[in-house]
Amino acid sequence: MRRPFALLASALLVGAFAIPAAAVPASAAEGDKGFTIEDPRITESSGLAASRQHPGVYWTHNDSDDGPYLYAVDSATGKTVARLTLTGIGSPRDVEAISMGPDNQIYVGDIGDNLGGKWPYVWIYKLPEPKKLTDQTIRATQYVVTYSDGARDAESLIVHPRTGRVYIIDKKEDGGHLYEGPATLTPSAKPGKNVFKPVATVDLWATDAAFSPDGTQLAVRGYFGGIYYDWNGGDIERKGRLEVPLQRQGESVSYSADGSKLMYGSEGTGSEVVAEDAPDGGSADKSPSGSGSSSDSGDSGGSSVASGGVKLGALAVVAVAAALFGFRRLLRRD
């Protein structure tokens, strides 16, 4: 009976390890590999944000002189699958950044100031990401933003994926600051309601930044390099440099939706989005719906897909071992 027992044991063990740890889409498992933006209307792609609701889709926009438009680009083909026209916001001035917040809310940063910090205020727009990707018009909420220490130029807008708190990094050649907005932005036509305050220094001439999907890492890029930080609830800690590709005019960065890649974009017609491995192996989004939480620490309060898979696999092995042990005892009795 030893040979049949060994064959049964092998079959059961193979079956145990074949049990899927979790239903992970192929796109999430493989990560994004980079693409070229094919839409001739996108000539100054200045911001980039991965959709969580539509796998493989990235939102982008032109820098200026385009109008209130956002473009959804399919990374599999590089083609635009939807153009959104924003209403309720007036005429955009210098749109520089885009970020995904909790509950699939899109935040757009009209925060550039090519005059070197002369605008008395800048704007942030928020709108729901459409469930269906078609050309359509969407009403956005406009927020008037000021800085506690005076006007400045900025190209980096980031929204924490758990708390929804909005941050801006100003653009200074010798390094800038991370600015924290109020816990909740207030729609208002007058300055003074949404005051952003410096909370940390950033050692880079920043052109864009992005949170990892789980909110534990902050990646900041410039024209010729990048730095990543542990978030630590806003008390950022520098961890290392990023492998930023050499591009015509490096303007944007986004984590892929699964956190495994950093996607680097550039301005220009037919611009290329280059994928690089995220530092420290990236981070898995433990909240696929993108809903927020009450903590600003960035901790998920749950296991990642990977760790969940390990636990499930371990339990399967234990169960198989127990079954084999019991089956062997029955054989001995016979």
Short mmCIF file of N, CA and C in Angstrom, two decimals, residues 91 105 144 175 191 197 203 305 333:
data_model
loop_
_atom_site.label_atom_id
_atom_site.label_comp_id
_atom_site.label_asym_id
_atom_site.label_seq_id
_atom_site.Cartn_x
_atom_site.Cartn_y
_atom_site.Cartn_z
N SER A 91 -11.96 78.73 -16.48
CA SER A 91 -10.89 78.41 -17.44
C SER A 91 -9.62 78.00 -16.70
N GLN A 105 -12.23 59.15 -6.69
CA GLN A 105 -12.33 60.58 -6.96
C GLN A 105 -11.05 61.06 -7.62
N VAL A 144 -10.36 76.82 -3.99
CA VAL A 144 -9.36 77.88 -4.05
C VAL A 144 -8.31 77.60 -2.98
N GLY A 175 15.49 72.42 -3.99
CA GLY A 175 14.68 71.60 -3.09
C GLY A 175 13.51 72.39 -2.54
N PRO A 191 -10.34 83.15 -1.39
CA PRO A 191 -9.13 82.58 -0.79
C PRO A 191 -9.22 82.59 0.74
N LYS A 197 0.07 74.26 4.44
CA LYS A 197 1.19 74.62 5.31
C LYS A 197 2.35 73.65 5.11
N ASP A 203 14.04 66.96 -0.91
CA ASP A 203 15.37 67.23 -1.44
C ASP A 203 15.42 67.07 -2.96
N VAL A 305 -2.33 41.03 -0.37
CA VAL A 305 -2.70 39.87 -1.18
C VAL A 305 -1.64 38.80 -1.06
N ARG A 333 -4.60 0.36 10.27
CA ARG A 333 -5.61 -0.44 10.93
C ARG A 333 -6.02 -1.64 10.05
#
